[in-house]
Every structure is written in structure tokens, then in C-alpha cells.
PDB file of C-alpha atoms in Angstrom:
ATOM      1  CA  MET A   1     -16.529 123.850 137.304  1.00  0.00           C
ATOM      2  CA  ARG A   2     -15.818 120.161 137.030  1.00  0.00           C
ATOM      3  CA  ILE A   3     -13.472 119.025 134.264  1.00  0.00           C
ATOM      4  CA  SER A   4     -13.959 115.483 132.956  1.00  0.00           C
ATOM      5  CA  VAL A   5     -11.021 113.817 131.230  1.00  0.00           C
ATOM      6  CA  ILE A   6     -11.797 110.858 128.970  1.00  0.00           C
ATOM      7  CA  THR A   7      -9.169 108.178 128.177  1.00  0.00           C
ATOM      8  CA  ALA A   8      -9.929 105.393 125.724  1.00  0.00           C
ATOM      9  CA  THR A   9      -7.769 102.267 126.147  1.00  0.00           C
ATOM     10  CA  TYR A  10      -7.232  99.079 124.236  1.00  0.00           C
ATOM     11  CA  ASN A  11      -4.100  97.006 125.021  1.00  0.00           C
ATOM     12  CA  SER A  12      -2.494 100.300 126.225  1.00  0.00           C
ATOM     13  CA  GLN A  13      -0.091  98.872 128.778  1.00  0.00           C
ATOM     14  CA  ALA A  14       3.044 100.453 127.260  1.00  0.00           C
ATOM     15  CA  PHE A  15       2.407 104.126 128.232  1.00  0.00           C
ATOM     16  CA  LEU A  16      -0.830 104.064 130.165  1.00  0.00           C
ATOM     17  CA  LYS A  17       0.743 104.593 133.632  1.00  0.00           C
ATOM     18  CA  THR A  18       2.409 107.855 132.486  1.00  0.00           C
ATOM     19  CA  ALA A  19      -0.948 109.124 131.173  1.00  0.00           C
ATOM     20  CA  LEU A  20      -2.770 108.248 134.407  1.00  0.00           C
ATOM     21  CA  ASP A  21      -0.009 109.740 136.603  1.00  0.00           C
ATOM     22  CA  SER A  22      -0.163 113.017 134.657  1.00  0.00           C
ATOM     23  CA  PHE A  23      -3.885 113.230 135.440  1.00  0.00           C
ATOM     24  CA  ILE A  24      -3.423 112.323 139.086  1.00  0.00           C
ATOM     25  CA  ALA A  25      -0.718 114.996 139.430  1.00  0.00           C
ATOM     26  CA  GLN A  26      -3.024 117.783 138.271  1.00  0.00           C
ATOM     27  CA  SER A  27      -3.325 120.545 140.919  1.00  0.00           C
ATOM     28  CA  TYR A  28      -6.920 121.243 139.992  1.00  0.00           C
ATOM     29  CA  ILE A  29      -9.129 119.378 142.462  1.00  0.00           C
ATOM     30  CA  ASN A  30     -12.547 119.377 140.796  1.00  0.00           C
ATOM     31  CA  LYS A  31     -11.617 116.806 138.096  1.00  0.00           C
ATOM     32  CA  GLU A  32     -12.952 113.501 136.881  1.00  0.00           C
ATOM     33  CA  LEU A  33     -11.317 110.651 134.984  1.00  0.00           C
ATOM     34  CA  VAL A  34     -13.428 108.389 132.813  1.00  0.00           C
ATOM     35  CA  ILE A  35     -11.811 105.276 131.343  1.00  0.00           C
ATOM     36  CA  VAL A  36     -13.468 103.495 128.446  1.00  0.00           C
ATOM     37  CA  ASP A  37     -11.606 100.264 127.632  1.00  0.00           C
ATOM     38  CA  GLY A  38     -12.200  98.049 124.589  1.00  0.00           C
ATOM     39  CA  LYS A  39     -11.843  94.798 126.519  1.00  0.00           C
ATOM     40  CA  SER A  40      -8.047  94.767 126.619  1.00  0.00           C
ATOM     41  CA  THR A  41      -6.180  91.461 126.771  1.00  0.00           C
ATOM     42  CA  ASP A  42      -2.790  92.767 127.993  1.00  0.00           C
ATOM     43  CA  ASP A  43      -2.050  94.342 131.386  1.00  0.00           C
ATOM     44  CA  THR A  44      -4.137  97.454 130.799  1.00  0.00           C
ATOM     45  CA  LEU A  45      -6.885  96.437 133.215  1.00  0.00           C
ATOM     46  CA  GLU A  46      -4.359  95.549 135.946  1.00  0.00           C
ATOM     47  CA  ILE A  47      -2.758  98.990 135.573  1.00  0.00           C
ATOM     48  CA  LEU A  48      -6.177 100.627 135.818  1.00  0.00           C
ATOM     49  CA  ALA A  49      -6.965  98.576 138.907  1.00  0.00           C
ATOM     50  CA  SER A  50      -3.756  99.783 140.548  1.00  0.00           C
ATOM     51  CA  LYS A  51      -4.959 103.393 140.113  1.00  0.00           C
ATOM     52  CA  HIS A  52      -8.636 102.734 140.807  1.00  0.00           C
ATOM     53  CA  GLN A  53      -8.853 105.280 143.705  1.00  0.00           C
ATOM     54  CA  HIS A  54      -8.083 108.058 141.188  1.00  0.00           C
ATOM     55  CA  ILE A  55     -10.473 106.894 138.469  1.00  0.00           C
ATOM     56  CA  ASN A  56     -14.140 107.887 138.699  1.00  0.00           C
ATOM     57  CA  THR A  57     -15.548 105.555 136.103  1.00  0.00           C
ATOM     58  CA  ILE A  58     -14.187 102.488 134.325  1.00  0.00           C
ATOM     59  CA  VAL A  59     -16.032 100.632 131.551  1.00  0.00           C
ATOM     60  CA  SER A  60     -14.479  97.644 129.771  1.00  0.00           C
ATOM     61  CA  GLU A  61     -16.398  96.222 126.865  1.00  0.00           C
ATOM     62  CA  PRO A  62     -15.958  95.693 123.145  1.00  0.00           C
ATOM     63  CA  ASP A  63     -16.434  98.834 121.095  1.00  0.00           C
ATOM     64  CA  LYS A  64     -16.339 100.044 117.502  1.00  0.00           C
ATOM     65  CA  GLY A  65     -13.037 101.949 117.850  1.00  0.00           C
ATOM     66  CA  ILE A  66     -11.668 104.968 119.580  1.00  0.00           C
ATOM     67  CA  TYR A  67     -14.435 107.408 118.545  1.00  0.00           C
ATOM     68  CA  ASP A  68     -17.066 105.021 119.799  1.00  0.00           C
ATOM     69  CA  ALA A  69     -15.139 104.807 123.066  1.00  0.00           C
ATOM     70  CA  LEU A  70     -14.899 108.552 123.367  1.00  0.00           C
ATOM     71  CA  ASN A  71     -18.626 108.874 122.720  1.00  0.00           C
ATOM     72  CA  LYS A  72     -19.313 106.475 125.555  1.00  0.00           C
ATOM     73  CA  GLY A  73     -16.982 108.507 127.776  1.00  0.00           C
ATOM     74  CA  ILE A  74     -18.714 111.783 126.957  1.00  0.00           C
ATOM     75  CA  GLN A  75     -22.089 110.256 127.880  1.00  0.00           C
ATOM     76  CA  LEU A  76     -20.727 108.915 131.129  1.00  0.00           C
ATOM     77  CA  ALA A  77     -18.908 112.160 132.096  1.00  0.00           C
ATOM     78  CA  THR A  78     -20.498 114.327 134.799  1.00  0.00           C
ATOM     79  CA  GLY A  79     -18.331 117.392 134.337  1.00  0.00           C
ATOM     80  CA  ASP A  80     -19.075 120.760 132.807  1.00  0.00           C
ATOM     81  CA  VAL A  81     -16.020 120.553 130.476  1.00  0.00           C
ATOM     82  CA  ILE A  82     -14.792 117.606 128.492  1.00  0.00           C
ATOM     83  CA  GLY A  83     -11.126 116.953 127.657  1.00  0.00           C
ATOM     84  CA  ILE A  84      -9.438 113.998 125.928  1.00  0.00           C
ATOM     85  CA  LEU A  85      -6.213 112.342 127.159  1.00  0.00           C
ATOM     86  CA  HIS A  86      -5.097 109.527 124.900  1.00  0.00           C
ATOM     87  CA  SER A  87      -3.469 106.573 126.650  1.00  0.00           C
ATOM     88  CA  ASP A  88      -0.095 107.218 124.939  1.00  0.00           C
ATOM     89  CA  ASP A  89      -0.067 110.899 125.875  1.00  0.00           C
ATOM     90  CA  PHE A  90       0.264 112.964 129.026  1.00  0.00           C
ATOM     91  CA  PHE A  91      -0.406 116.405 130.344  1.00  0.00           C
ATOM     92  CA  ALA A  92       2.603 118.774 129.981  1.00  0.00           C
ATOM     93  CA  ASP A  93       2.621 119.821 133.638  1.00  0.00           C
ATOM     94  CA  GLU A  94       0.557 119.647 136.830  1.00  0.00           C
ATOM     95  CA  ASN A  95      -1.264 122.936 136.197  1.00  0.00           C
ATOM     96  CA  VAL A  96      -2.859 122.143 132.800  1.00  0.00           C
ATOM     97  CA  LEU A  97      -6.448 121.737 134.128  1.00  0.00           C
ATOM     98  CA  ALA A  98      -6.079 124.713 136.488  1.00  0.00           C
ATOM     99  CA  GLY A  99      -5.008 126.847 133.495  1.00  0.00           C
ATOM    100  CA  VAL A 100      -7.966 125.641 131.437  1.00  0.00           C
ATOM    101  CA  LYS A 101     -10.390 126.441 134.252  1.00  0.00           C
ATOM    102  CA  GLN A 102      -8.883 129.922 134.684  1.00  0.00           C
ATOM    103  CA  LYS A 103      -9.300 130.610 130.952  1.00  0.00           C
ATOM    104  CA  PHE A 104     -12.968 129.559 131.089  1.00  0.00           C
ATOM    105  CA  ASP A 105     -13.432 131.847 134.113  1.00  0.00           C
ATOM    106  CA  GLU A 106     -12.162 134.885 132.133  1.00  0.00           C
ATOM    107  CA  ASP A 107     -15.311 134.739 129.935  1.00  0.00           C
ATOM    108  CA  VAL A 108     -18.518 133.022 131.039  1.00  0.00           C
ATOM    109  CA  LYS A 109     -19.678 132.813 127.415  1.00  0.00           C
ATOM    110  CA  LEU A 110     -16.770 130.500 126.432  1.00  0.00           C
ATOM    111  CA  ASP A 111     -17.675 127.070 125.093  1.00  0.00           C
ATOM    112  CA  ALA A 112     -14.134 125.849 124.243  1.00  0.00           C
ATOM    113  CA  VAL A 113     -10.518 126.471 125.215  1.00  0.00           C
ATOM    114  CA  TYR A 114      -7.506 125.085 123.325  1.00  0.00           C
ATOM    115  CA  GLY A 115      -3.774 125.282 123.785  1.00  0.00           C
ATOM    116  CA  ASP A 116      -0.561 124.028 122.240  1.00  0.00           C
ATOM    117  CA  LEU A 117       0.679 120.474 121.644  1.00  0.00           C
ATOM    118  CA  GLN A 118       4.041 118.861 121.453  1.00  0.00           C
ATOM    119  CA  TYR A 119       4.642 115.715 119.445  1.00  0.00           C
ATOM    120  CA  ILE A 120       7.366 113.712 121.130  1.00  0.00           C
ATOM    121  CA  ASN A 121       9.449 110.661 120.326  1.00  0.00           C
ATOM    122  CA  ARG A 122       7.526 107.525 121.278  1.00  0.00           C
ATOM    123  CA  GLU A 123      10.314 106.039 123.402  1.00  0.00           C
ATOM    124  CA  ASN A 124      12.073 109.239 124.453  1.00  0.00           C
ATOM    125  CA  PRO A 125       9.565 111.857 125.663  1.00  0.00           C
ATOM    126  CA  ASP A 126      12.319 114.428 126.038  1.00  0.00           C
ATOM    127  CA  LYS A 127      12.862 114.503 122.292  1.00  0.00           C
ATOM    128  CA  ILE A 128      10.474 116.920 120.632  1.00  0.00           C
ATOM    129  CA  ILE A 129       9.444 116.078 117.083  1.00  0.00           C
ATOM    130  CA  ARG A 130       6.943 118.866 116.455  1.00  0.00           C
ATOM    131  CA  ASN A 131       5.782 121.976 118.242  1.00  0.00           C
ATOM    132  CA  TRP A 132       2.155 122.728 117.417  1.00  0.00           C
ATOM    133  CA  ILE A 133       1.780 126.403 118.418  1.00  0.00           C
ATOM    134  CA  SER A 134      -1.812 127.020 117.753  1.00  0.00           C
ATOM    135  CA  GLY A 135      -2.115 130.812 117.928  1.00  0.00           C
ATOM    136  CA  GLU A 136      -4.984 133.114 118.714  1.00  0.00           C
ATOM    137  CA  TYR A 137      -8.390 131.994 117.541  1.00  0.00           C
ATOM    138  CA  ASN A 138      -9.706 133.260 114.196  1.00  0.00           C
ATOM    139  CA  ILE A 139     -12.552 131.371 112.538  1.00  0.00           C
ATOM    140  CA  ASN A 140     -11.321 132.315 109.057  1.00  0.00           C
ATOM    141  CA  ASN A 141      -8.130 130.264 109.636  1.00  0.00           C
ATOM    142  CA  PHE A 142     -10.191 127.132 109.053  1.00  0.00           C
ATOM    143  CA  LYS A 143     -10.439 128.211 105.415  1.00  0.00           C
ATOM    144  CA  ARG A 144      -6.621 127.953 105.206  1.00  0.00           C
ATOM    145  CA  GLY A 145      -6.365 124.476 106.731  1.00  0.00           C
ATOM    146  CA  TRP A 146      -5.845 125.523 110.341  1.00  0.00           C
ATOM    147  CA  MET A 147      -7.351 123.609 113.224  1.00  0.00           C
ATOM    148  CA  PRO A 148      -6.701 123.510 117.011  1.00  0.00           C
ATOM    149  CA  PRO A 149      -4.958 120.317 118.226  1.00  0.00           C
ATOM    150  CA  HIS A 150      -7.661 117.862 119.328  1.00  0.00           C
ATOM    151  CA  PRO A 151      -5.707 116.519 122.348  1.00  0.00           C
ATOM    152  CA  ALA A 152      -5.327 120.114 123.636  1.00  0.00           C
ATOM    153  CA  LEU A 153      -8.960 121.063 123.240  1.00  0.00           C
ATOM    154  CA  PHE A 154     -11.453 121.297 126.098  1.00  0.00           C
ATOM    155  CA  ILE A 155     -15.194 121.748 125.263  1.00  0.00           C
ATOM    156  CA  LYS A 156     -18.250 122.381 127.395  1.00  0.00           C
ATOM    157  CA  LYS A 157     -20.386 119.287 127.603  1.00  0.00           C
ATOM    158  CA  ARG A 158     -23.420 121.312 126.678  1.00  0.00           C
ATOM    159  CA  CYS A 159     -21.965 121.576 123.141  1.00  0.00           C
ATOM    160  CA  PHE A 160     -21.972 117.798 122.721  1.00  0.00           C
ATOM    161  CA  LYS A 161     -25.568 117.740 123.923  1.00  0.00           C
ATOM    162  CA  LYS A 162     -26.537 120.426 121.406  1.00  0.00           C
ATOM    163  CA  PHE A 163     -24.421 119.552 118.361  1.00  0.00           C
ATOM    164  CA  GLY A 164     -23.752 115.838 118.683  1.00  0.00           C
ATOM    165  CA  LEU A 165     -20.916 113.364 119.333  1.00  0.00           C
ATOM    166  CA  TYR A 166     -18.144 111.995 117.168  1.00  0.00           C
ATOM    167  CA  ASP A 167     -19.454 110.735 113.818  1.00  0.00           C
ATOM    168  CA  LEU A 168     -18.576 107.005 113.559  1.00  0.00           C
ATOM    169  CA  GLY A 169     -18.836 107.213 109.795  1.00  0.00           C
ATOM    170  CA  TYR A 170     -15.247 108.480 109.832  1.00  0.00           C
ATOM    171  CA  LYS A 171     -12.258 106.224 110.512  1.00  0.00           C
ATOM    172  CA  SER A 172      -9.666 108.883 111.197  1.00  0.00           C
ATOM    173  CA  ALA A 173     -11.286 112.316 110.758  1.00  0.00           C
ATOM    174  CA  ALA A 174     -14.127 112.196 113.313  1.00  0.00           C
ATOM    175  CA  ASP A 175     -12.166 114.623 115.542  1.00  0.00           C
ATOM    176  CA  TYR A 176     -11.680 117.043 112.602  1.00  0.00           C
ATOM    177  CA  ASP A 177     -15.318 116.806 111.709  1.00  0.00           C
ATOM    178  CA  LEU A 178     -16.394 117.475 115.323  1.00  0.00           C
ATOM    179  CA  ILE A 179     -14.104 120.524 115.531  1.00  0.00           C
ATOM    180  CA  LEU A 180     -15.389 121.906 112.205  1.00  0.00           C
ATOM    181  CA  ARG A 181     -18.991 121.222 113.293  1.00  0.00           C
ATOM    182  CA  PHE A 182     -18.592 122.986 116.674  1.00  0.00           C
ATOM    183  CA  LEU A 183     -16.166 125.828 115.934  1.00  0.00           C
ATOM    184  CA  PHE A 184     -16.764 126.622 112.253  1.00  0.00           C
ATOM    185  CA  LYS A 185     -20.330 125.560 111.401  1.00  0.00           C
ATOM    186  CA  HIS A 186     -21.972 126.462 114.771  1.00  0.00           C
ATOM    187  CA  GLN A 187     -19.352 129.022 115.809  1.00  0.00           C
ATOM    188  CA  ILE A 188     -19.142 128.184 119.507  1.00  0.00           C
ATOM    189  CA  GLU A 189     -17.265 130.723 121.648  1.00  0.00           C
ATOM    190  CA  THR A 190     -13.620 129.691 121.617  1.00  0.00           C
ATOM    191  CA  ALA A 191     -10.390 131.008 123.118  1.00  0.00           C
ATOM    192  CA  TYR A 192      -6.670 130.191 123.012  1.00  0.00           C
ATOM    193  CA  LEU A 193      -4.577 129.375 126.063  1.00  0.00           C
ATOM    194  CA  PRO A 194      -0.927 130.034 124.993  1.00  0.00           C
ATOM    195  CA  LYS A 195       0.886 127.123 126.630  1.00  0.00           C
ATOM    196  CA  VAL A 196       1.651 123.474 125.928  1.00  0.00           C
ATOM    197  CA  LEU A 197      -1.189 121.476 127.421  1.00  0.00           C
ATOM    198  CA  THR A 198      -0.461 117.941 126.121  1.00  0.00           C
ATOM    199  CA  LYS A 199       2.526 115.902 124.925  1.00  0.00           C
ATOM    200  CA  MET A 200       1.608 113.337 122.295  1.00  0.00           C
ATOM    201  CA  ARG A 201       3.698 110.389 121.198  1.00  0.00           C
ATOM    202  CA  VAL A 202       4.131 110.070 117.434  1.00  0.00           C
ATOM    203  CA  GLY A 203       2.507 107.182 115.630  1.00  0.00           C
ATOM    204  CA  GLY A 204      -1.162 108.118 115.347  1.00  0.00           C
ATOM    205  CA  LEU A 205      -3.632 106.186 113.243  1.00  0.00           C
ATOM    206  CA  SER A 206      -3.789 108.622 110.292  1.00  0.00           C
ATOM    207  CA  ASN A 207      -0.020 108.854 109.959  1.00  0.00           C
ATOM    208  CA  ARG A 208       1.132 105.243 110.061  1.00  0.00           C
ATOM    209  CA  SER A 209       1.423 104.820 106.258  1.00  0.00           C
ATOM    210  CA  PHE A 210       1.130 106.721 102.983  1.00  0.00           C
ATOM    211  CA  LYS A 211      -2.147 104.813 102.347  1.00  0.00           C
ATOM    212  CA  ASN A 212      -3.524 105.913 105.694  1.00  0.00           C
ATOM    213  CA  ARG A 213      -2.499 109.487 105.004  1.00  0.00           C
ATOM    214  CA  LEU A 214      -4.336 109.403 101.681  1.00  0.00           C
ATOM    215  CA  ASN A 215      -7.483 107.995 103.319  1.00  0.00           C
ATOM    216  CA  ALA A 216      -7.226 110.657 106.019  1.00  0.00           C
ATOM    217  CA  ASN A 217      -6.977 113.373 103.396  1.00  0.00           C
ATOM    218  CA  ARG A 218     -10.084 112.024 101.685  1.00  0.00           C
ATOM    219  CA  GLU A 219     -11.965 112.027 104.999  1.00  0.00           C
ATOM    220  CA  ASP A 220     -10.739 115.568 105.679  1.00  0.00           C
ATOM    221  CA  ARG A 221     -12.407 116.691 102.414  1.00  0.00           C
ATOM    222  CA  MET A 222     -15.614 114.932 103.415  1.00  0.00           C
ATOM    223  CA  ALA A 223     -15.618 116.755 106.787  1.00  0.00           C
ATOM    224  CA  LEU A 224     -14.937 120.105 105.131  1.00  0.00           C
ATOM    225  CA  GLU A 225     -17.726 119.660 102.629  1.00  0.00           C
ATOM    226  CA  LYS A 226     -20.147 118.463 105.283  1.00  0.00           C
ATOM    227  CA  ASN A 227     -19.524 121.486 107.488  1.00  0.00           C
ATOM    228  CA  GLY A 228     -19.666 124.090 104.746  1.00  0.00           C
ATOM    229  CA  VAL A 229     -16.048 125.179 104.571  1.00  0.00           C
ATOM    230  CA  PRO A 230     -15.378 126.869 101.182  1.00  0.00           C
ATOM    231  CA  ASN A 231     -12.988 125.211  98.676  1.00  0.00           C
ATOM    232  CA  PRO A 232     -12.693 121.880 100.550  1.00  0.00           C
ATOM    233  CA  LEU A 233     -10.236 120.351  98.063  1.00  0.00           C
ATOM    234  CA  LEU A 234      -7.867 123.298  98.421  1.00  0.00           C
ATOM    235  CA  VAL A 235      -8.178 123.372 102.156  1.00  0.00           C
ATOM    236  CA  SER A 236      -7.525 119.619 102.434  1.00  0.00           C
ATOM    237  CA  VAL A 237      -4.191 120.247 100.664  1.00  0.00           C
ATOM    238  CA  LEU A 238      -3.352 123.321 102.740  1.00  0.00           C
ATOM    239  CA  LYS A 239      -4.073 121.494 106.003  1.00  0.00           C
ATOM    240  CA  PRO A 240      -0.952 119.207 106.000  1.00  0.00           C
ATOM    241  CA  LEU A 241       1.153 121.922 104.399  1.00  0.00           C
ATOM    242  CA  SER A 242       0.307 124.277 107.317  1.00  0.00           C
ATOM    243  CA  LYS A 243       2.016 121.891 109.667  1.00  0.00           C
ATOM    244  CA  ILE A 244       5.476 121.944 108.010  1.00  0.00           C
ATOM    245  CA  GLY A 245       6.719 124.816 110.237  1.00  0.00           C
ATOM    246  CA  GLN A 246       6.007 122.748 113.393  1.00  0.00           C
ATOM    247  CA  PHE A 247       8.931 120.501 112.584  1.00  0.00           C
ATOM    248  CA  TRP A 248      11.392 123.441 112.585  1.00  0.00           C
ATOM    249  CA  ASN A 249      10.103 125.291 115.599  1.00  0.00           C
ATOM    250  CA  LYS A 250      11.062 122.823 118.298  1.00  0.00           C
ATOM    251  CA  ASN A 251      12.093 125.279 120.988  1.00  0.00           C
ATOM    252  CA  PHE A 252      10.169 128.046 122.608  1.00  0.00           C
TER     253      PHE A 252
END
């Protein structure tokens, strides 16, 4: 099983090296790194060039945003499984991909495996802001605002071929829409790997301002309605409320 990891970059020089090094350090051998760059103007391309022997594919050209870049990466990927590693984030340890592969091996019918996620301070990665402990998979949890963390989700490429890519009609909720489409609407076979897979620096697009949060909530409702989740207005309210406990549970 080959695991393809896609990283979208655009002026990502601040933390990119850490992300790349966390991929390079993975103990699992049959891996692939696909970089889709939006024509960066800082030192991003120089950093990528310094790691070129560990990168399978690099594309640098203007794009329509991160979801467009991820779609390009999925189409370029040659692996059986697709995972996303944002340029500000990094894998929690060197055995993440090995653990994902082992989980897939436990059930040949599996289409997706997800784990846990830690939000960390942007400048101090040792400072945990939130622990997102996902819990065992239950499709009914989507009706209560639950979702697996997108940066800790690995999906068989065959699902993208069958059910489509990220919908560029969304500005911030294309990942939520894709998760609902795959896991809720089409009910792909999914399993939980109970360990932290990815560490994510705070400061994402949907959380940068109150206005962005309102827009994200509106897009969440659109995604819920589109994918047939009952009571989309209520669920869009429950979704952020369900995350409150993650701020208190910072230690395992």
C-alpha cells in the first residue's frame, strides 16, 4: 500500500521545513510526497529545492486557493491512500504512516482511517491549545455536529475517483463537505486509530476573525443540507459547541 501525502504551499517559508522533516522521518517506506505550490514569492521554493530528493512531485503555478491545490495534488498522487499535511503542521511522530497502514490492513474493506489531532501554539509547538480526541466511529455522531479532524484523515484514492474532489464553491468548508459526502452520504467504511496523528498550529482560515467564523458557520449549514444531514441549522450550532471540551482536555 502506497500512502500519498499532499502539501499545499503558498509563501509557507515560516514552518515548511518542519512539515517536510516530519514526512521524511516517517518509518513507513512506501510513501509519496506531492507538493502543490501557488507560485510562492518568498523562500518556499528554495526550501523545497533543498529537500527535492524526498519529494516525488512538485508543481508551482497560480491556483484558486488551497482546495484547488489539494485537488491538483490528489490527481497527481499515485498512492492507494491520500493524506493531507498542511505546510504549517507536522506529523506527531515517525510512526504515523506505519500506524495508518496497519489500521487499513486490519480490514480490507476500509476506505478511510482517522485519528486524533492536537492544536498547538503557532510559535511554541510544545504548548497544546486543544486536544481533539475523535473517538470511535459512529455515523450518527454527524447528526450531533461531530466530524473527524481533516488533517488526521486518510482516505483511499478510489473514493475521490468515485465521489469527487473538494468543491471549490466553498471558501472554508470544502473539507467538511467532502467528509460529509464520503462518510455520511455515501457511508464509506471508516475506522478510528486512537492516537495523535498530526499537530496543527492555530490560526486557520475559518477562525481568524468573528466574521470568518460566521461565514464558516453559514458554509457548514450549506454542506449539511447538501449532504442530507437532518436538522442542518441545529447541527451547525452543535458543531462548534462540541469542541469546547477539547480546550480543557490538554493532557492524555
